[in-house]
Amino acid sequence: MGELSEKSFPWDAEEVGGKFDRVYYADDWMRYFAAFISSGTFLREPTNLQVIANGDMTVTLKPGSMIIDGSRYDNIRDIIITLDPADGVLDRIDRISISWIKSERDTHYVVRQGEFSYNPVPAECRRTAEYKDYIVADILVRAGAIKINQTDITDQRLNSDVCGLAIPFAEINTKEIFLQLQDFYDQTVATQEEWEEEQKETITAWFEEIRELLNKENELHEQHKKDLNKYFTELQKNGYDKLATITQQIINFRDTKEADFMIWFDKIKGIFETDSGGKMLETINSLVGQVKDLHEMLISGMVRERLLVDEEHYLTDDMGNPLLVEFPICKCQK
């Protein structure tokens, strides 16, 4: 039989005098698990007990598990947590804690609301015999806010001072990792905001350039339209003026030259008679024959003349050719 200060665990209980000689308490099991698993969250899944903004005055506590001094806590579904309204002037910081509460014999989430202040600080992280708070997130509730943004939530799950990871056999201080990650996050957010501001300025300048180009294009379009209207107006006016000039010339010709034209036409219209084309051709052929006869007479030096019976008829041979007499053009030829 060992000393009273000695204790081993676990053994089967035996009934002695109507009572069991081995009784084990929750503290026994908590000491058992705490011996090889440190307190903190399990991070098999990155969303284990993560706090997510919902775009209003609520946040979501994701499913997950943790160990608090050997006591196991599990959340199996999303929990929607409603935060109290913001102040109109001052900020505050609320904490989402997974709290082990001895008097309640229970572990559950608690909203540890901070005080309103121009420079708010979160509520203390309790680690006493009665309360053990493990903070998974701090939430900045800005003055006048009507919703919580994800950037207002500081993830504390890796911060060993208020939470940390559940590590088997050895406790790893994740505070430095948390600080590095937090610093990286802050720098990333700042860089992102700076980049967004630069892009906003660039896009604004680009739109201004486009607006100026469009204004210039509109001005050129309006000027071009005015020039076209002016051109067509002048073209129309010049056309009317030239048409009027040509019309006046025709009228003047009619008034001044029509009489002369009619006199000339009377002189030649007898040539055309009824069959104007046939009469003109006959006249032309007659003139051509006369010219041919004159040419031959000049070459031969002899004048040839038909033997006329009367003014309209002359003698012909059996073939119907006119009988000609010849005599010299001048007396030097015989």
mmCIF file of C-alpha atoms in Angstrom:
data_model
loop_
_atom_site.group_PDB
_atom_site.id
_atom_site.type_symbol
_atom_site.label_atom_id
_atom_site.label_comp_id
_atom_site.label_asym_id
_atom_site.label_seq_id
_atom_site.Cartn_x
_atom_site.Cartn_y
_atom_site.Cartn_z
ATOM 1 C CA MET A 1 0.000 0.000 0.000
ATOM 2 C CA GLY A 2 1.472 3.300 -1.083
ATOM 3 C CA GLU A 3 1.645 6.617 0.677
ATOM 4 C CA LEU A 4 -1.306 9.000 0.586
ATOM 5 C CA SER A 5 0.728 11.340 -1.566
ATOM 6 C CA GLU A 6 1.065 8.694 -4.208
ATOM 7 C CA LYS A 7 -1.541 8.096 -6.873
ATOM 8 C CA SER A 8 -1.760 5.862 -9.916
ATOM 9 C CA PHE A 9 -4.379 5.935 -12.628
ATOM 10 C CA PRO A 10 -6.509 4.146 -13.821
ATOM 11 C CA TRP A 11 -7.389 0.864 -12.082
ATOM 12 C CA ASP A 12 -10.518 -1.229 -11.993
ATOM 13 C CA ALA A 13 -12.657 -0.456 -8.936
ATOM 14 C CA GLU A 14 -13.746 -3.180 -6.469
ATOM 15 C CA GLU A 15 -16.771 -2.984 -4.250
ATOM 16 C CA VAL A 16 -15.815 -2.948 -0.587
ATOM 17 C CA GLY A 17 -18.520 -2.599 2.072
ATOM 18 C CA GLY A 18 -21.041 -1.471 -0.531
ATOM 19 C CA LYS A 19 -18.709 1.184 -1.965
ATOM 20 C CA PHE A 20 -16.150 1.175 -4.751
ATOM 21 C CA ASP A 21 -12.580 1.524 -3.611
ATOM 22 C CA ARG A 22 -11.491 3.377 -6.788
ATOM 23 C CA VAL A 23 -13.198 6.687 -7.678
ATOM 24 C CA TYR A 24 -11.872 8.893 -10.510
ATOM 25 C CA TYR A 25 -12.749 12.564 -10.908
ATOM 26 C CA ALA A 26 -12.737 14.931 -13.906
ATOM 27 C CA ASP A 27 -9.538 16.463 -12.522
ATOM 28 C CA ASP A 28 -7.866 13.075 -12.805
ATOM 29 C CA TRP A 29 -8.676 12.823 -16.507
ATOM 30 C CA MET A 30 -7.796 16.474 -17.149
ATOM 31 C CA ARG A 31 -4.361 15.961 -15.550
ATOM 32 C CA TYR A 32 -3.962 12.832 -17.659
ATOM 33 C CA PHE A 33 -4.572 14.580 -21.009
ATOM 34 C CA ALA A 34 -2.781 17.765 -19.979
ATOM 35 C CA ALA A 35 0.364 15.726 -19.398
ATOM 36 C CA PHE A 36 0.913 15.144 -23.119
ATOM 37 C CA ILE A 37 -1.326 17.696 -24.913
ATOM 38 C CA SER A 38 -0.833 21.420 -24.321
ATOM 39 C CA SER A 39 -3.798 23.784 -24.140
ATOM 40 C CA GLY A 40 -4.904 25.445 -27.374
ATOM 41 C CA THR A 41 -6.765 24.938 -30.649
ATOM 42 C CA PHE A 42 -6.367 22.024 -33.040
ATOM 43 C CA LEU A 43 -5.394 23.283 -36.461
ATOM 44 C CA ARG A 44 -5.961 20.244 -38.624
ATOM 45 C CA GLU A 45 -8.328 22.518 -40.567
ATOM 46 C CA PRO A 46 -7.383 26.183 -41.136
ATOM 47 C CA THR A 47 -10.944 27.239 -40.271
ATOM 48 C CA ASN A 48 -10.874 25.463 -36.881
ATOM 49 C CA LEU A 49 -12.719 27.871 -34.512
ATOM 50 C CA GLN A 50 -12.089 30.770 -36.933
ATOM 51 C CA VAL A 51 -14.192 33.931 -36.591
ATOM 52 C CA ILE A 52 -15.622 35.267 -39.880
ATOM 53 C CA ALA A 53 -17.345 38.613 -40.576
ATOM 54 C CA ASN A 54 -20.876 38.386 -42.012
ATOM 55 C CA GLY A 55 -21.188 41.910 -43.412
ATOM 56 C CA ASP A 56 -23.426 43.106 -40.569
ATOM 57 C CA MET A 57 -23.155 43.322 -36.776
ATOM 58 C CA THR A 58 -22.776 39.546 -36.498
ATOM 59 C CA VAL A 59 -19.815 37.187 -36.857
ATOM 60 C CA THR A 60 -19.613 33.429 -37.369
ATOM 61 C CA LEU A 61 -17.645 31.061 -35.112
ATOM 62 C CA LYS A 62 -16.646 28.148 -37.347
ATOM 63 C CA PRO A 63 -16.707 24.512 -36.150
ATOM 64 C CA GLY A 64 -13.585 23.220 -34.421
ATOM 65 C CA SER A 65 -11.989 21.791 -31.303
ATOM 66 C CA MET A 66 -9.517 22.701 -28.558
ATOM 67 C CA ILE A 67 -8.013 21.476 -25.291
ATOM 68 C CA ILE A 68 -8.037 23.597 -22.123
ATOM 69 C CA ASP A 69 -5.844 22.046 -19.383
ATOM 70 C CA GLY A 70 -6.845 18.560 -20.546
ATOM 71 C CA SER A 71 -10.570 19.417 -20.919
ATOM 72 C CA ARG A 72 -11.858 18.856 -24.460
ATOM 73 C CA TYR A 73 -14.111 21.392 -26.259
ATOM 74 C CA ASP A 74 -15.906 20.754 -29.575
ATOM 75 C CA ASN A 75 -18.137 22.933 -31.746
ATOM 76 C CA ILE A 76 -19.794 20.932 -34.527
ATOM 77 C CA ARG A 77 -21.557 23.671 -36.544
ATOM 78 C CA ASP A 78 -21.433 27.406 -37.393
ATOM 79 C CA ILE A 79 -22.463 29.664 -34.512
ATOM 80 C CA ILE A 80 -23.794 33.148 -35.389
ATOM 81 C CA ILE A 81 -22.748 35.661 -32.712
ATOM 82 C CA THR A 82 -24.516 39.030 -32.516
ATOM 83 C CA LEU A 83 -22.433 41.937 -31.194
ATOM 84 C CA ASP A 84 -23.884 44.898 -29.316
ATOM 85 C CA PRO A 85 -24.393 48.098 -31.361
ATOM 86 C CA ALA A 86 -21.470 50.486 -31.831
ATOM 87 C CA ASP A 87 -21.160 53.789 -29.997
ATOM 88 C CA GLY A 88 -21.615 56.969 -31.973
ATOM 89 C CA VAL A 89 -18.284 58.466 -30.876
ATOM 90 C CA LEU A 90 -16.016 55.872 -29.240
ATOM 91 C CA ASP A 91 -14.537 52.539 -30.366
ATOM 92 C CA ARG A 92 -14.330 49.301 -28.430
ATOM 93 C CA ILE A 93 -12.729 45.856 -28.786
ATOM 94 C CA ASP A 94 -14.817 42.734 -28.206
ATOM 95 C CA ARG A 95 -13.213 39.354 -27.640
ATOM 96 C CA ILE A 96 -14.546 35.962 -28.738
ATOM 97 C CA SER A 97 -13.321 33.533 -26.073
ATOM 98 C CA ILE A 98 -13.664 29.784 -25.583
ATOM 99 C CA SER A 99 -13.996 29.836 -21.791
ATOM 100 C CA TRP A 100 -13.686 27.002 -19.260
ATOM 101 C CA ILE A 101 -15.985 27.955 -16.339
ATOM 102 C CA LYS A 102 -15.726 25.764 -13.246
ATOM 103 C CA SER A 103 -18.949 26.919 -11.555
ATOM 104 C CA GLU A 104 -20.925 25.989 -14.669
ATOM 105 C CA ARG A 105 -18.998 22.768 -15.199
ATOM 106 C CA ASP A 106 -18.949 23.694 -18.868
ATOM 107 C CA THR A 107 -16.783 25.134 -21.649
ATOM 108 C CA HIS A 108 -18.437 27.391 -24.262
ATOM 109 C CA TYR A 109 -17.894 30.600 -26.255
ATOM 110 C CA VAL A 110 -18.184 33.949 -24.457
ATOM 111 C CA VAL A 111 -18.230 37.503 -25.858
ATOM 112 C CA ARG A 112 -15.854 39.506 -23.656
ATOM 113 C CA GLN A 113 -17.015 43.046 -24.446
ATOM 114 C CA GLY A 114 -14.483 45.866 -24.144
ATOM 115 C CA GLU A 115 -14.934 49.392 -22.831
ATOM 116 C CA PHE A 116 -15.697 52.342 -25.136
ATOM 117 C CA SER A 117 -12.641 54.540 -25.663
ATOM 118 C CA TYR A 118 -10.738 56.666 -28.153
ATOM 119 C CA ASN A 119 -7.914 54.143 -27.677
ATOM 120 C CA PRO A 120 -9.777 50.928 -26.827
ATOM 121 C CA VAL A 121 -8.129 47.886 -25.231
ATOM 122 C CA PRO A 122 -9.596 44.376 -25.030
ATOM 123 C CA ALA A 123 -10.912 42.807 -21.822
ATOM 124 C CA GLU A 124 -8.394 40.808 -19.765
ATOM 125 C CA CYS A 125 -7.759 37.142 -20.556
ATOM 126 C CA ARG A 126 -8.764 35.317 -17.383
ATOM 127 C CA ARG A 127 -6.627 32.387 -16.256
ATOM 128 C CA THR A 128 -7.784 31.540 -12.722
ATOM 129 C CA ALA A 129 -9.057 28.486 -10.859
ATOM 130 C CA GLU A 130 -12.598 29.502 -11.808
ATOM 131 C CA TYR A 131 -12.143 30.851 -15.388
ATOM 132 C CA LYS A 132 -9.828 29.946 -18.218
ATOM 133 C CA ASP A 133 -10.292 32.128 -21.329
ATOM 134 C CA TYR A 134 -8.791 31.103 -24.665
ATOM 135 C CA ILE A 135 -9.251 34.007 -27.084
ATOM 136 C CA VAL A 136 -9.771 33.005 -30.727
ATOM 137 C CA ALA A 137 -10.416 36.536 -32.088
ATOM 138 C CA ASP A 138 -10.478 40.230 -31.160
ATOM 139 C CA ILE A 139 -13.041 42.406 -32.964
ATOM 140 C CA LEU A 140 -12.694 46.172 -33.367
ATOM 141 C CA VAL A 141 -16.164 47.746 -33.192
ATOM 142 C CA ARG A 142 -15.620 51.173 -34.713
ATOM 143 C CA ALA A 143 -17.636 54.217 -33.676
ATOM 144 C CA GLY A 144 -20.802 54.478 -35.754
ATOM 145 C CA ALA A 145 -20.245 51.084 -37.393
ATOM 146 C CA ILE A 146 -23.245 49.248 -38.811
ATOM 147 C CA LYS A 147 -21.256 46.204 -39.917
ATOM 148 C CA ILE A 148 -18.083 44.306 -39.080
ATOM 149 C CA ASN A 149 -15.488 43.919 -41.826
ATOM 150 C CA GLN A 150 -13.004 41.054 -41.920
ATOM 151 C CA THR A 151 -10.189 43.602 -41.544
ATOM 152 C CA ASP A 152 -11.711 44.559 -38.167
ATOM 153 C CA ILE A 153 -11.089 40.997 -36.877
ATOM 154 C CA THR A 154 -7.691 40.029 -35.434
ATOM 155 C CA ASP A 155 -7.197 36.253 -35.443
ATOM 156 C CA GLN A 156 -5.631 35.291 -32.070
ATOM 157 C CA ARG A 157 -5.556 31.511 -32.450
ATOM 158 C CA LEU A 158 -1.765 31.418 -32.879
ATOM 159 C CA ASN A 159 -1.065 33.939 -30.137
ATOM 160 C CA SER A 160 0.334 31.867 -27.219
ATOM 161 C CA ASP A 161 -0.363 34.686 -24.733
ATOM 162 C CA VAL A 162 -4.135 34.334 -25.135
ATOM 163 C CA CYS A 163 -4.624 31.055 -27.062
ATOM 164 C CA GLY A 164 -2.034 29.054 -29.036
ATOM 165 C CA LEU A 165 -2.027 25.550 -30.526
ATOM 166 C CA ALA A 166 -2.727 22.203 -28.899
ATOM 167 C CA ILE A 167 0.634 20.417 -29.307
ATOM 168 C CA PRO A 168 1.282 16.796 -28.268
ATOM 169 C CA PHE A 169 4.141 16.019 -25.793
ATOM 170 C CA ALA A 170 5.729 19.487 -25.975
ATOM 171 C CA GLU A 171 4.488 23.029 -25.778
ATOM 172 C CA ILE A 172 5.586 25.245 -28.619
ATOM 173 C CA ASN A 173 5.492 28.991 -28.121
ATOM 174 C CA THR A 174 3.645 30.251 -31.160
ATOM 175 C CA LYS A 175 3.627 33.894 -30.061
ATOM 176 C CA GLU A 176 6.534 34.819 -32.330
ATOM 177 C CA ILE A 177 4.885 32.998 -35.223
ATOM 178 C CA PHE A 178 1.661 34.862 -34.495
ATOM 179 C CA LEU A 179 3.449 38.216 -34.319
ATOM 180 C CA GLN A 180 5.259 37.529 -37.578
ATOM 181 C CA LEU A 181 2.048 36.470 -39.259
ATOM 182 C CA GLN A 182 0.226 39.485 -37.849
ATOM 183 C CA ASP A 183 3.011 41.802 -39.016
ATOM 184 C CA PHE A 184 2.931 40.158 -42.447
ATOM 185 C CA TYR A 185 -0.833 40.546 -42.559
ATOM 186 C CA ASP A 186 -0.660 44.220 -41.535
ATOM 187 C CA GLN A 187 2.018 44.905 -44.154
ATOM 188 C CA THR A 188 0.040 43.002 -46.784
ATOM 189 C CA VAL A 189 -3.116 44.964 -45.979
ATOM 190 C CA ALA A 190 -1.182 48.243 -46.021
ATOM 191 C CA THR A 191 0.493 47.318 -49.308
ATOM 192 C CA GLN A 192 -2.841 46.253 -50.757
ATOM 193 C CA GLU A 193 -4.469 49.504 -49.673
ATOM 194 C CA GLU A 194 -1.549 51.493 -51.098
ATOM 195 C CA TRP A 195 -1.747 49.535 -54.356
ATOM 196 C CA GLU A 196 -5.498 50.041 -54.532
ATOM 197 C CA GLU A 197 -5.031 53.773 -53.968
ATOM 198 C CA GLU A 198 -2.385 53.925 -56.709
ATOM 199 C CA GLN A 199 -4.613 51.973 -59.060
ATOM 200 C CA LYS A 200 -7.530 54.232 -58.185
ATOM 201 C CA GLU A 201 -5.421 57.298 -59.036
ATOM 202 C CA THR A 202 -4.177 55.670 -62.244
ATOM 203 C CA ILE A 203 -7.687 54.685 -63.310
ATOM 204 C CA THR A 204 -9.002 58.150 -62.423
ATOM 205 C CA ALA A 205 -6.251 59.779 -64.515
ATOM 206 C CA TRP A 206 -6.968 57.350 -67.345
ATOM 207 C CA PHE A 207 -10.670 58.196 -67.300
ATOM 208 C CA GLU A 208 -9.804 61.896 -67.274
ATOM 209 C CA GLU A 209 -7.650 61.392 -70.382
ATOM 210 C CA ILE A 210 -10.480 59.492 -72.059
ATOM 211 C CA ARG A 211 -12.927 62.238 -71.081
ATOM 212 C CA GLU A 212 -10.619 64.899 -72.570
ATOM 213 C CA LEU A 213 -10.189 62.858 -75.755
ATOM 214 C CA LEU A 214 -13.948 62.420 -76.029
ATOM 215 C CA ASN A 215 -14.464 66.153 -75.489
ATOM 216 C CA LYS A 216 -11.902 66.939 -78.212
ATOM 217 C CA GLU A 217 -13.496 64.352 -80.475
ATOM 218 C CA ASN A 218 -16.905 65.922 -79.875
ATOM 219 C CA GLU A 219 -15.467 69.356 -80.645
ATOM 220 C CA LEU A 220 -13.893 68.058 -83.875
ATOM 221 C CA HIS A 221 -17.151 66.317 -84.776
ATOM 222 C CA GLU A 222 -19.146 69.497 -84.200
ATOM 223 C CA GLN A 223 -16.650 71.558 -86.250
ATOM 224 C CA HIS A 224 -16.688 68.958 -89.018
ATOM 225 C CA LYS A 225 -20.497 69.028 -89.029
ATOM 226 C CA LYS A 226 -20.463 72.833 -89.233
ATOM 227 C CA ASP A 227 -17.934 72.731 -92.103
ATOM 228 C CA LEU A 228 -20.061 70.183 -93.984
ATOM 229 C CA ASN A 229 -23.202 72.234 -93.476
ATOM 230 C CA LYS A 230 -21.374 75.343 -94.699
ATOM 231 C CA TYR A 231 -19.997 73.479 -97.731
ATOM 232 C CA PHE A 232 -23.387 72.080 -98.729
ATOM 233 C CA THR A 233 -25.018 75.459 -98.195
ATOM 234 C CA GLU A 234 -22.454 77.152 -100.446
ATOM 235 C CA LEU A 235 -22.706 74.303 -102.990
ATOM 236 C CA GLN A 236 -26.470 74.652 -103.071
ATOM 237 C CA LYS A 237 -26.245 78.423 -103.406
ATOM 238 C CA ASN A 238 -23.643 78.181 -106.207
ATOM 239 C CA GLY A 239 -25.809 75.604 -107.982
ATOM 240 C CA TYR A 240 -28.831 77.844 -107.805
ATOM 241 C CA ASP A 241 -26.759 80.822 -109.007
ATOM 242 C CA LYS A 242 -25.259 78.872 -111.954
ATOM 243 C CA LEU A 243 -28.641 77.418 -112.882
ATOM 244 C CA ALA A 244 -30.101 80.913 -112.885
ATOM 245 C CA THR A 245 -27.220 82.162 -115.096
ATOM 246 C CA ILE A 246 -27.670 79.327 -117.627
ATOM 247 C CA THR A 247 -31.421 79.879 -117.685
ATOM 248 C CA GLN A 248 -30.913 83.600 -118.307
ATOM 249 C CA GLN A 249 -28.455 82.841 -121.141
ATOM 250 C CA ILE A 250 -31.051 80.596 -122.801
ATOM 251 C CA ILE A 251 -33.676 83.310 -122.416
ATOM 252 C CA ASN A 252 -31.277 85.916 -123.841
ATOM 253 C CA PHE A 253 -30.472 83.596 -126.788
ATOM 254 C CA ARG A 254 -34.121 83.063 -127.394
ATOM 255 C CA ASP A 255 -34.816 86.811 -127.320
ATOM 256 C CA THR A 256 -31.830 87.949 -129.434
ATOM 257 C CA LYS A 257 -30.882 85.044 -131.772
ATOM 258 C CA GLU A 258 -34.180 83.347 -132.439
ATOM 259 C CA ALA A 259 -35.086 85.717 -135.333
ATOM 260 C CA ASP A 260 -31.675 85.210 -137.034
ATOM 261 C CA PHE A 261 -31.992 81.468 -136.631
ATOM 262 C CA MET A 262 -35.429 81.416 -138.241
ATOM 263 C CA ILE A 263 -34.149 83.420 -141.269
ATOM 264 C CA TRP A 264 -31.274 80.938 -141.757
ATOM 265 C CA PHE A 265 -33.604 77.996 -141.329
ATOM 266 C CA ASP A 266 -35.967 79.374 -144.012
ATOM 267 C CA LYS A 267 -33.038 79.533 -146.430
ATOM 268 C CA ILE A 268 -32.108 75.882 -146.069
ATOM 269 C CA LYS A 269 -35.433 74.207 -145.352
ATOM 270 C CA GLY A 270 -36.216 74.114 -149.113
ATOM 271 C CA ILE A 271 -33.244 71.823 -149.524
ATOM 272 C CA PHE A 272 -34.705 69.280 -147.157
ATOM 273 C CA GLU A 273 -38.333 69.445 -148.423
ATOM 274 C CA THR A 274 -40.395 66.431 -147.341
ATOM 275 C CA ASP A 275 -37.635 63.846 -147.413
ATOM 276 C CA SER A 276 -34.930 66.012 -145.993
ATOM 277 C CA GLY A 277 -32.284 63.268 -145.882
ATOM 278 C CA GLY A 278 -32.865 62.041 -149.506
ATOM 279 C CA LYS A 279 -32.983 65.556 -151.005
ATOM 280 C CA MET A 280 -29.742 66.571 -149.333
ATOM 281 C CA LEU A 281 -27.955 63.387 -150.537
ATOM 282 C CA GLU A 282 -29.145 64.011 -154.113
ATOM 283 C CA THR A 283 -27.864 67.569 -153.988
ATOM 284 C CA ILE A 284 -24.497 66.441 -152.633
ATOM 285 C CA ASN A 285 -24.095 63.733 -155.341
ATOM 286 C CA SER A 286 -24.901 66.274 -158.075
ATOM 287 C CA LEU A 287 -22.291 68.651 -156.757
ATOM 288 C CA VAL A 288 -19.700 65.861 -156.549
ATOM 289 C CA GLY A 289 -20.389 64.897 -160.212
ATOM 290 C CA GLN A 290 -19.994 68.487 -161.336
ATOM 291 C CA VAL A 291 -16.704 68.801 -159.539
ATOM 292 C CA LYS A 292 -15.459 65.549 -161.156
ATOM 293 C CA ASP A 293 -16.421 66.771 -164.650
ATOM 294 C CA LEU A 294 -14.679 70.097 -164.108
ATOM 295 C CA HIS A 295 -11.532 68.288 -162.948
ATOM 296 C CA GLU A 296 -11.408 66.090 -166.072
ATOM 297 C CA MET A 297 -11.989 69.093 -168.348
ATOM 298 C CA LEU A 298 -9.145 70.990 -166.758
ATOM 299 C CA ILE A 299 -6.807 68.048 -167.194
ATOM 300 C CA SER A 300 -7.747 67.422 -170.840
ATOM 301 C CA GLY A 301 -8.095 71.079 -171.804
ATOM 302 C CA MET A 302 -11.376 70.291 -173.502
ATOM 303 C CA VAL A 303 -14.861 71.265 -172.518
ATOM 304 C CA ARG A 304 -17.429 68.516 -172.732
ATOM 305 C CA GLU A 305 -21.065 69.416 -173.084
ATOM 306 C CA ARG A 306 -24.206 67.380 -173.494
ATOM 307 C CA LEU A 307 -26.201 67.730 -176.729
ATOM 308 C CA LEU A 308 -29.400 69.305 -175.471
ATOM 309 C CA VAL A 309 -32.700 68.788 -177.199
ATOM 310 C CA ASP A 310 -34.405 71.361 -174.988
ATOM 311 C CA GLU A 311 -33.731 72.848 -171.541
ATOM 312 C CA GLU A 312 -34.470 69.604 -169.668
ATOM 313 C CA HIS A 313 -33.577 66.765 -172.175
ATOM 314 C CA TYR A 314 -30.375 65.675 -173.934
ATOM 315 C CA LEU A 315 -29.325 63.046 -176.535
ATOM 316 C CA THR A 316 -28.080 59.624 -175.383
ATOM 317 C CA ASP A 317 -26.579 56.517 -177.026
ATOM 318 C CA ASP A 318 -28.034 53.039 -176.965
ATOM 319 C CA MET A 319 -26.684 52.509 -173.431
ATOM 320 C CA GLY A 320 -28.386 55.645 -172.089
ATOM 321 C CA ASN A 321 -25.112 57.597 -171.752
ATOM 322 C CA PRO A 322 -25.346 61.269 -172.782
ATOM 323 C CA LEU A 323 -23.736 62.245 -176.161
ATOM 324 C CA LEU A 324 -21.037 64.842 -175.565
ATOM 325 C CA VAL A 325 -19.382 67.395 -177.860
ATOM 326 C CA GLU A 326 -15.886 68.667 -177.121
ATOM 327 C CA PHE A 327 -14.226 71.963 -177.863
ATOM 328 C CA PRO A 328 -10.992 73.459 -176.545
ATOM 329 C CA ILE A 329 -10.976 75.563 -173.412
ATOM 330 C CA CYS A 330 -8.692 78.046 -175.142
ATOM 331 C CA LYS A 331 -7.889 78.631 -178.805
ATOM 332 C CA CYS A 332 -4.349 77.372 -178.315
ATOM 333 C CA GLN A 333 -5.624 73.813 -178.430
ATOM 334 C CA LYS A 334 -7.144 72.232 -181.452
#
